[in-house]
Short mmCIF file of C-alpha atoms in Angstrom, two decimals:
data_model
loop_
_atom_site.label_atom_id
_atom_site.label_comp_id
_atom_site.label_asym_id
_atom_site.label_seq_id
_atom_site.Cartn_x
_atom_site.Cartn_y
_atom_site.Cartn_z
CA MET X 7 0.01 -0.17 0.01
CA PRO X 8 1.47 3.57 -0.92
CA PRO X 9 3.15 5.23 2.11
CA GLU X 10 1.99 8.41 0.74
CA TYR X 11 -1.56 7.40 1.95
CA ALA X 12 -0.29 9.01 5.13
CA LEU X 13 -0.97 12.80 3.51
CA LEU X 14 -4.79 11.89 3.36
CA PRO X 15 -5.52 13.68 6.81
CA TYR X 16 -4.26 17.08 5.13
CA ILE X 17 -7.26 16.64 2.74
CA GLU X 18 -9.66 15.08 5.00
CA SER X 19 -9.24 17.31 8.24
CA ASN X 20 -5.93 19.44 7.99
CA TYR X 21 -4.77 17.32 10.57
CA ASP X 22 -7.60 18.07 13.10
CA PRO X 23 -8.40 15.29 15.24
CA PHE X 24 -11.28 17.20 16.64
CA SER X 25 -12.73 17.62 12.81
CA ILE X 26 -16.28 17.00 12.35
CA SER X 27 -18.09 16.97 9.04
CA SER X 28 -22.09 17.83 8.59
CA SER X 29 -22.09 14.03 7.67
CA GLY X 30 -21.05 12.63 10.67
CA ALA X 31 -17.20 11.86 9.63
CA VAL X 32 -15.03 12.84 12.75
CA GLY X 33 -11.29 12.80 13.43
CA LEU X 34 -7.95 13.22 11.43
CA TRP X 35 -9.26 10.64 8.83
CA GLN X 36 -12.82 11.53 8.74
CA LEU X 37 -14.17 8.03 9.59
CA MET X 38 -17.90 7.62 9.60
CA PRO X 39 -19.54 5.98 12.66
CA THR X 40 -19.99 2.69 10.42
CA THR X 41 -16.61 2.26 9.79
CA GLY X 42 -15.50 3.13 13.40
CA LYS X 43 -17.56 0.30 14.31
CA ILE X 44 -16.40 -2.38 11.80
CA TYR X 45 -12.61 -1.30 12.98
CA ASN X 46 -13.81 -1.78 16.61
CA LEU X 47 -13.30 2.03 17.56
CA GLN X 48 -15.15 2.56 20.84
CA LYS X 49 -17.84 5.27 21.53
CA SER X 50 -19.37 6.02 24.77
CA TRP X 51 -20.30 8.79 27.17
CA TRP X 52 -16.60 9.41 27.97
CA VAL X 53 -14.86 8.36 24.65
CA GLU X 54 -15.23 8.64 20.99
CA GLU X 55 -12.09 6.79 19.43
CA ARG X 56 -12.46 8.20 15.96
CA HIS X 57 -11.28 11.41 17.53
CA ASP X 58 -8.26 9.71 18.74
CA PRO X 59 -4.78 10.16 16.69
CA ILE X 60 -3.30 6.82 17.36
CA LEU X 61 -6.60 4.82 17.22
CA SER X 62 -7.77 6.21 14.40
CA THR X 63 -4.82 5.98 12.15
CA LYS X 64 -4.70 2.46 13.01
CA ALA X 65 -8.11 1.78 11.90
CA ALA X 66 -7.84 3.98 8.61
CA ILE X 67 -4.49 2.12 7.75
CA LYS X 68 -6.74 -1.23 8.11
CA TYR X 69 -9.73 0.16 5.79
CA LEU X 70 -7.24 1.65 3.33
CA ALA X 71 -5.59 -2.09 3.13
CA TYR X 72 -8.90 -3.16 2.76
CA LEU X 73 -10.01 -1.05 0.04
CA TYR X 74 -6.76 -1.30 -1.72
CA ASN X 75 -6.86 -5.07 -2.16
CA ARG X 76 -10.68 -4.80 -3.02
CA PHE X 77 -9.73 -2.72 -5.84
CA ASP X 78 -7.13 -4.71 -7.36
CA LYS X 79 -4.30 -2.65 -5.50
CA ASP X 80 -5.16 0.34 -7.87
CA PRO X 81 -3.96 3.73 -5.86
CA ILE X 82 -6.25 6.09 -7.43
CA LEU X 83 -9.55 3.87 -7.21
CA THR X 84 -8.35 3.01 -3.47
CA LEU X 85 -8.49 7.01 -3.00
CA ILE X 86 -11.79 7.41 -4.70
CA ALA X 87 -13.47 4.37 -2.69
CA TYR X 88 -12.15 5.98 0.56
CA HIS X 89 -13.95 9.15 -0.23
CA ALA X 90 -17.08 8.12 -2.29
CA GLY X 91 -17.37 4.86 -0.62
CA PRO X 92 -16.45 1.33 -2.13
CA THR X 93 -20.42 0.10 -2.79
CA PHE X 94 -20.71 3.32 -4.95
CA LEU X 95 -17.75 2.70 -6.76
CA GLU X 96 -18.45 -0.58 -7.57
CA LYS X 97 -21.44 -0.15 -8.97
CA GLN X 98 -19.64 2.59 -11.07
CA ILE X 99 -17.23 0.34 -12.34
CA LYS X 100 -19.51 -2.19 -13.27
CA SER X 101 -21.70 0.16 -15.38
CA LEU X 102 -18.49 1.03 -17.33
CA GLU X 103 -17.33 -2.43 -17.73
CA ARG X 104 -20.73 -3.04 -19.48
CA ARG X 105 -20.29 -0.54 -21.95
CA GLY X 106 -16.45 -1.41 -22.51
CA LEU X 107 -15.30 1.64 -20.68
CA SER X 108 -12.16 1.75 -18.25
CA PRO X 109 -12.82 3.24 -14.69
CA SER X 110 -10.88 6.35 -14.96
CA ILE X 111 -11.76 9.28 -13.45
CA SER X 112 -12.97 11.16 -16.62
CA ASN X 113 -15.23 7.89 -17.18
CA LEU X 114 -16.62 7.92 -13.40
CA LYS X 115 -19.63 9.93 -12.75
CA LEU X 116 -18.42 11.56 -9.40
CA SER X 117 -19.31 14.38 -7.33
CA ARG X 118 -17.60 17.51 -7.74
CA GLU X 119 -16.12 16.89 -4.40
CA SER X 120 -15.13 13.51 -4.95
CA TYR X 121 -13.75 14.29 -8.43
CA ASN X 122 -11.37 16.82 -7.09
CA TYR X 123 -10.19 14.63 -4.32
CA VAL X 124 -7.36 12.85 -6.39
CA PRO X 125 -6.19 15.86 -8.05
CA LYS X 126 -5.89 17.40 -4.43
CA PHE X 127 -3.91 14.21 -3.31
CA LEU X 128 -1.48 14.06 -6.17
CA ALA X 129 -0.48 18.12 -5.86
CA ILE X 130 0.03 17.71 -1.76
CA HIS X 131 2.31 14.45 -2.67
CA GLN X 132 4.12 16.56 -5.37
CA ILE X 133 4.63 19.49 -3.20
CA VAL X 134 5.98 17.02 -0.09
CA ARG X 135 8.05 15.22 -2.68
CA LYS X 136 9.70 18.29 -4.06
CA PRO X 137 9.09 21.13 -1.81
CA TYR X 138 11.92 23.38 -3.00
CA GLU X 139 10.52 23.51 -6.56
CA TYR X 140 7.19 24.93 -5.20
CA GLY X 141 8.91 27.52 -2.60
CA VAL X 142 7.82 25.50 0.26
CA ASN X 143 10.04 25.12 3.12
CA LEU X 144 9.10 21.88 4.92
CA PRO X 145 10.48 21.67 8.83
CA LYS X 146 12.51 18.63 9.45
CA PHE X 147 11.31 15.88 12.31
CA PRO X 148 13.75 13.26 13.76
CA ASN X 149 12.73 9.91 12.86
CA GLU X 150 11.92 8.79 16.26
CA ARG X 151 8.86 8.78 18.31
CA VAL X 152 7.44 12.19 19.77
CA ILE X 153 4.71 10.48 22.17
CA LYS X 154 4.34 7.40 24.15
CA LYS X 155 1.36 6.09 26.46
CA ILE X 156 1.48 6.04 30.36
CA ASP X 157 -1.10 3.75 31.83
CA LEU X 158 -3.41 5.01 34.33
CA SER X 159 -4.45 3.49 37.68
CA GLY X 160 -6.86 5.73 38.37
CA GLN X 161 -9.22 8.75 36.51
CA VAL X 162 -7.59 12.14 35.66
CA GLU X 163 -9.13 15.24 34.97
CA MET X 164 -7.58 16.93 31.80
CA LEU X 165 -7.22 20.53 33.04
CA ALA X 166 -5.57 19.53 36.58
CA PHE X 167 -3.19 16.92 34.79
CA SER X 168 -2.01 19.41 32.24
CA GLU X 169 -1.09 21.63 35.02
CA PHE X 170 0.54 19.06 37.00
CA ILE X 171 2.81 17.81 33.98
CA GLY X 172 3.54 21.30 32.74
CA VAL X 173 1.88 21.38 29.31
CA THR X 174 -1.20 23.52 27.94
CA PRO X 175 -4.45 22.09 28.24
CA GLU X 176 -4.98 22.39 24.49
CA PHE X 177 -1.74 20.14 23.67
CA LEU X 178 -3.00 17.43 26.06
CA TYR X 179 -6.39 17.41 24.46
CA GLN X 180 -5.07 17.08 20.97
CA LEU X 181 -2.87 14.23 21.84
CA ASN X 182 -5.74 12.59 23.63
CA ALA X 183 -8.81 13.98 21.46
CA GLY X 184 -10.60 10.30 21.88
CA TYR X 185 -11.52 11.59 25.60
CA THR X 186 -14.36 13.66 24.71
CA LYS X 187 -15.35 15.09 28.50
CA TRP X 188 -13.18 16.91 30.75
CA ALA X 189 -11.54 13.65 32.31
CA THR X 190 -10.57 10.08 31.31
CA PRO X 191 -13.14 7.16 31.90
CA PRO X 192 -13.52 5.88 35.29
CA ALA X 193 -12.04 2.42 34.15
CA GLU X 194 -8.65 1.89 35.52
CA ASN X 195 -7.63 0.40 32.18
CA SER X 196 -7.23 3.96 30.29
CA VAL X 197 -4.08 5.50 29.00
CA LEU X 198 -2.89 9.19 28.15
CA TYR X 199 -0.66 10.24 25.38
CA LEU X 200 2.48 12.35 26.32
CA PRO X 201 5.18 13.63 25.12
CA THR X 202 8.13 11.67 25.65
CA GLU X 203 10.00 14.05 27.35
CA LYS X 204 7.17 14.47 30.12
CA LEU X 205 6.78 10.39 30.21
CA LEU X 206 9.55 9.54 32.85
CA ASP X 207 8.59 12.51 35.41
CA ALA X 208 4.70 12.23 34.90
CA GLU X 209 5.17 8.05 35.78
CA GLU X 210 7.21 9.30 38.94
CA LYS X 211 4.87 11.53 40.07
CA MET X 212 1.65 9.87 39.46
CA GLU X 213 0.88 8.39 42.64
CA SER X 214 1.27 12.12 44.17
CA TYR X 215 -1.16 13.36 41.37
CA PHE X 216 -3.75 11.05 42.74
CA GLN X 217 -3.15 11.82 46.12
CA ASP X 218 -3.58 15.68 45.47
CA ASN X 219 -6.80 14.84 43.01
CA PRO X 220 -8.77 11.90 44.91
CA ILE X 221 -12.25 12.95 42.94
CA ARG X 222 -13.41 10.27 40.74
CA TRP X 223 -16.38 10.65 38.38
CA MET X 224 -19.10 7.81 37.51
CA THR X 225 -21.88 8.12 34.89
CA HIS X 226 -25.46 6.61 35.96
CA GLN X 227 -28.10 5.68 33.32
CA VAL X 228 -31.68 6.38 35.08
CA SER X 229 -33.96 3.62 35.42
CA ARG X 230 -37.90 3.83 35.63
CA GLY X 231 -38.88 4.92 39.18
CA GLU X 232 -35.45 6.02 40.35
CA ASN X 233 -34.67 9.36 41.85
CA LEU X 234 -31.83 11.68 43.18
CA TRP X 235 -32.22 10.32 46.48
CA ASP X 236 -32.26 6.61 45.49
CA ILE X 237 -29.18 7.31 43.33
CA ALA X 238 -27.37 8.98 45.94
CA LYS X 239 -27.77 6.02 48.07
CA ILE X 240 -26.55 3.80 45.60
CA TYR X 241 -23.19 5.59 45.56
CA ASP X 242 -23.14 6.58 49.01
CA VAL X 243 -22.56 10.09 48.28
CA ARG X 244 -24.30 13.30 49.41
CA LEU X 245 -27.70 14.34 47.82
CA GLU X 246 -26.30 17.95 47.61
CA ASP X 247 -23.30 16.99 45.68
CA LEU X 248 -25.26 14.99 43.32
CA LYS X 249 -27.98 17.86 42.65
CA LEU X 250 -24.74 20.14 42.13
CA VAL X 251 -22.75 18.49 39.35
CA ASN X 252 -26.08 17.86 37.64
CA SER X 253 -27.63 21.42 37.73
CA LYS X 254 -30.73 19.59 39.86
CA THR X 255 -32.99 20.97 42.14
CA ASN X 256 -35.29 19.16 44.77
CA ASN X 257 -37.91 19.45 42.15
CA SER X 258 -36.06 17.92 39.30
CA ILE X 259 -38.09 15.01 37.45
CA LEU X 260 -35.41 12.64 35.96
CA SER X 261 -35.70 10.56 32.48
CA ILE X 262 -35.62 7.22 31.96
CA ASN X 263 -31.99 6.47 30.59
CA GLU X 264 -30.89 9.97 31.32
CA THR X 265 -27.14 10.25 32.08
CA LEU X 266 -26.26 11.76 35.49
CA LEU X 267 -22.68 12.61 36.87
CA VAL X 268 -21.89 10.82 40.11
CA PRO X 269 -18.62 12.35 41.90
CA LEU X 270 -17.04 9.49 43.97
CA GLY X 271 -15.01 11.83 46.40
CA ASP X 272 -15.46 15.38 47.91
CA PRO X 273 -16.17 17.51 45.06
CA GLU X 274 -14.72 20.54 46.44
CA LEU X 275 -11.34 19.13 45.80
CA SER X 276 -12.05 18.79 42.27
CA SER X 277 -11.28 21.58 39.96
CA PHE X 278 -14.66 22.49 38.88
CA ILE X 279 -17.96 21.39 38.18
CA PRO X 280 -18.16 19.69 35.01
CA TYR X 281 -20.82 21.47 32.82
CA GLN X 282 -23.99 23.50 32.84
CA SER X 283 -27.63 21.14 31.78
CA HIS X 284 -30.76 22.12 30.08
CA ILE X 285 -33.64 20.32 30.34
CA VAL X 286 -35.33 20.24 26.97
CA SER X 287 -39.04 21.94 26.58
CA GLU X 288 -41.70 22.08 23.91
CA GLY X 289 -39.81 23.90 20.94
CA ASP X 290 -36.31 23.29 21.82
CA THR X 291 -33.98 22.72 18.64
CA LEU X 292 -29.94 22.15 19.14
CA TRP X 293 -30.03 25.68 17.06
CA SER X 294 -32.10 27.60 19.76
CA LEU X 295 -30.19 25.97 22.39
CA GLY X 296 -26.74 27.25 20.54
CA ARG X 297 -28.13 30.69 20.48
CA LYS X 298 -29.45 30.64 24.10
CA TYR X 299 -26.00 29.49 25.65
CA GLY X 300 -23.73 30.84 22.87
CA ILE X 301 -22.56 27.31 21.89
CA ALA X 302 -22.20 25.98 18.23
CA PRO X 303 -25.21 23.29 17.70
CA ILE X 304 -22.45 20.66 16.41
CA GLU X 305 -20.68 21.07 20.05
CA ILE X 306 -24.08 20.34 21.77
CA ALA X 307 -24.68 17.37 19.73
CA ARG X 308 -21.22 15.96 20.23
CA ASN X 309 -21.67 16.12 23.99
CA ASN X 310 -24.86 14.49 24.06
CA GLN X 311 -24.35 12.11 21.02
CA LEU X 312 -27.24 13.35 18.97
CA ALA X 313 -27.52 13.57 15.15
CA LEU X 314 -27.64 17.22 14.11
CA ASN X 315 -31.11 16.59 12.86
CA GLY X 316 -32.37 14.69 15.23
CA VAL X 317 -35.60 15.73 17.46
CA LEU X 318 -34.92 16.69 20.93
CA THR X 319 -37.13 14.63 23.78
CA ILE X 320 -39.21 16.82 26.00
CA GLY X 321 -37.50 16.34 29.88
CA THR X 322 -34.26 15.05 28.69
CA ALA X 323 -31.39 16.75 30.30
CA LEU X 324 -28.74 17.85 27.86
CA ASN X 325 -25.25 18.57 28.58
CA ILE X 326 -24.56 22.20 27.25
CA GLY X 327 -20.74 21.82 27.66
CA THR X 328 -20.73 25.73 29.51
CA GLY X 329 -18.78 24.22 32.70
CA ASN X 330 -15.60 25.01 34.19
CA ILE X 331 -13.85 23.90 30.93
CA ALA X 332 -15.51 25.99 28.80
CA ARG X 333 -15.37 29.22 31.32
CA SER X 334 -11.62 28.56 31.60
CA MET X 335 -11.11 28.30 28.27
CA GLN X 336 -13.45 30.53 26.64
CA ALA X 337 -11.09 33.03 25.24
CA LYS X 338 -9.26 30.14 23.41
CA LYS X 339 -10.16 28.85 19.73
CA ARG X 340 -8.97 26.66 17.32
CA SER X 341 -9.12 26.72 13.78
CA ILE X 342 -10.98 23.75 11.22
CA LEU X 343 -11.27 23.24 7.71
CA TYR X 344 -14.98 22.77 6.78
CA SER X 345 -15.93 21.09 3.16
CA VAL X 346 -19.00 22.68 1.78
CA LYS X 347 -21.71 20.40 1.12
CA GLN X 348 -24.40 20.66 -1.85
CA GLY X 349 -27.00 22.99 -0.17
CA ASP X 350 -24.79 24.83 2.10
CA ASN X 351 -24.83 28.66 2.55
CA LEU X 352 -23.06 30.95 4.93
CA TYR X 353 -26.16 31.18 7.14
CA LYS X 354 -26.61 27.80 7.45
CA ILE X 355 -22.84 27.23 8.23
CA GLY X 356 -22.80 30.25 10.50
CA GLU X 357 -25.81 28.56 12.26
CA LEU X 358 -24.03 25.18 12.76
CA PHE X 359 -21.30 26.57 14.00
CA ASN X 360 -22.29 29.78 16.40
CA LEU X 361 -20.65 32.19 13.64
CA GLU X 362 -21.55 35.33 12.09
CA ILE X 363 -21.50 35.35 8.46
CA SER X 364 -19.20 38.42 8.37
CA GLU X 365 -16.58 36.57 10.56
CA ILE X 366 -16.81 33.44 7.78
CA ILE X 367 -16.45 36.06 4.85
CA GLU X 368 -13.42 37.96 6.47
CA LEU X 369 -11.53 34.81 7.41
CA ASN X 370 -11.91 33.20 4.08
CA ASN X 371 -11.64 36.60 2.12
CA LEU X 372 -14.72 35.66 0.11
CA ALA X 373 -15.62 38.03 -2.59
CA SER X 374 -19.37 37.01 -2.68
CA SER X 375 -21.49 34.86 -0.34
CA ASP X 376 -22.10 32.11 -3.54
CA LEU X 377 -20.41 28.66 -2.27
CA SER X 378 -19.63 25.48 -4.10
CA PRO X 379 -19.69 22.12 -2.98
CA GLY X 380 -16.13 20.95 -2.30
CA GLN X 381 -14.68 24.37 -1.43
CA ILE X 382 -12.87 24.46 1.76
CA LEU X 383 -13.68 27.17 4.35
CA LYS X 384 -11.73 27.94 7.44
CA LEU X 385 -13.40 28.34 10.57
CA VAL X 386 -12.41 29.54 14.08
CA ILE X 387 -14.51 27.66 16.79
CA SER X 388 -14.36 27.22 20.53
CA ALA X 389 -11.45 25.30 21.69
CA LEU X 390 -13.87 22.79 23.01
#
């Protein structure tokens, strides 16, 4: 399989592990949910491994190898299959064969975005192969591992741990983008990826970290007939603590299958209250909640594992994502690349990512508001 496929994330996500497309593809390699399931990438309240740079790369390599063999080791058809889908491409090839035609790009009936996919890849490959011919100065990297993983014996909060080892929260999140919440999962078999130069120091100090940060978070899925008092007794936690971390009151009604946070330890020792919640009422949508709380609808959808076009259930508690992490990092932004889809316009994209149309125009130096499918826009959105 061509090693040049390592350049694909440049086209797919600009090497952004947090990248999310409107079609549901996420991560460096923009893997769809079905592909993630096939290659055993886990998804839970705490984890979305399609965002994990290491695990998603391993899955993408297996997927590309499968496509490479399925399409007779043709590197170009493999690229088209990766972008447009193998079933679609096979139908196209069979149709062409019946007419005695070869499956060349010019003969295949592809969308504009898929049609441009291979030329984009070939252009990037050529620039990387001969950067001096194009006036590009690529940095040199040593041929050695720059990150390693550390096995965790307990749960760590990302903000507290980043301060503990002396790296920025953004950097720690980028290395560990598979963790979608403010902390690693409560299971003891979790790992963290760290810069190699921080690994030894972290391993030596890990015991003191857990002594200084004894808080541990669990999640509880509400069953029929349960109330806050029942759940507090199950986990032997204070009722007031349970109400505090879930933004509940004595009069709050719990919904069946609602997810509650349970702090196993003294919440006062934790660095923050995790997030603000919202109880869905009649007429609520992801877009109206995004405007109300100042957060992109796509972020609310991700926080609650919802489809963007899904219907919200009245009485459900949603994680709005405006807890301590968002407050402490509200001034921090990150850039993503968004590929324009059929039917998109600036208003729709602005609503999706909670951006003003003028911001999108200025950032991309757009001469007009007209967009074309496949066009790449740069967007600056919240860091989390």
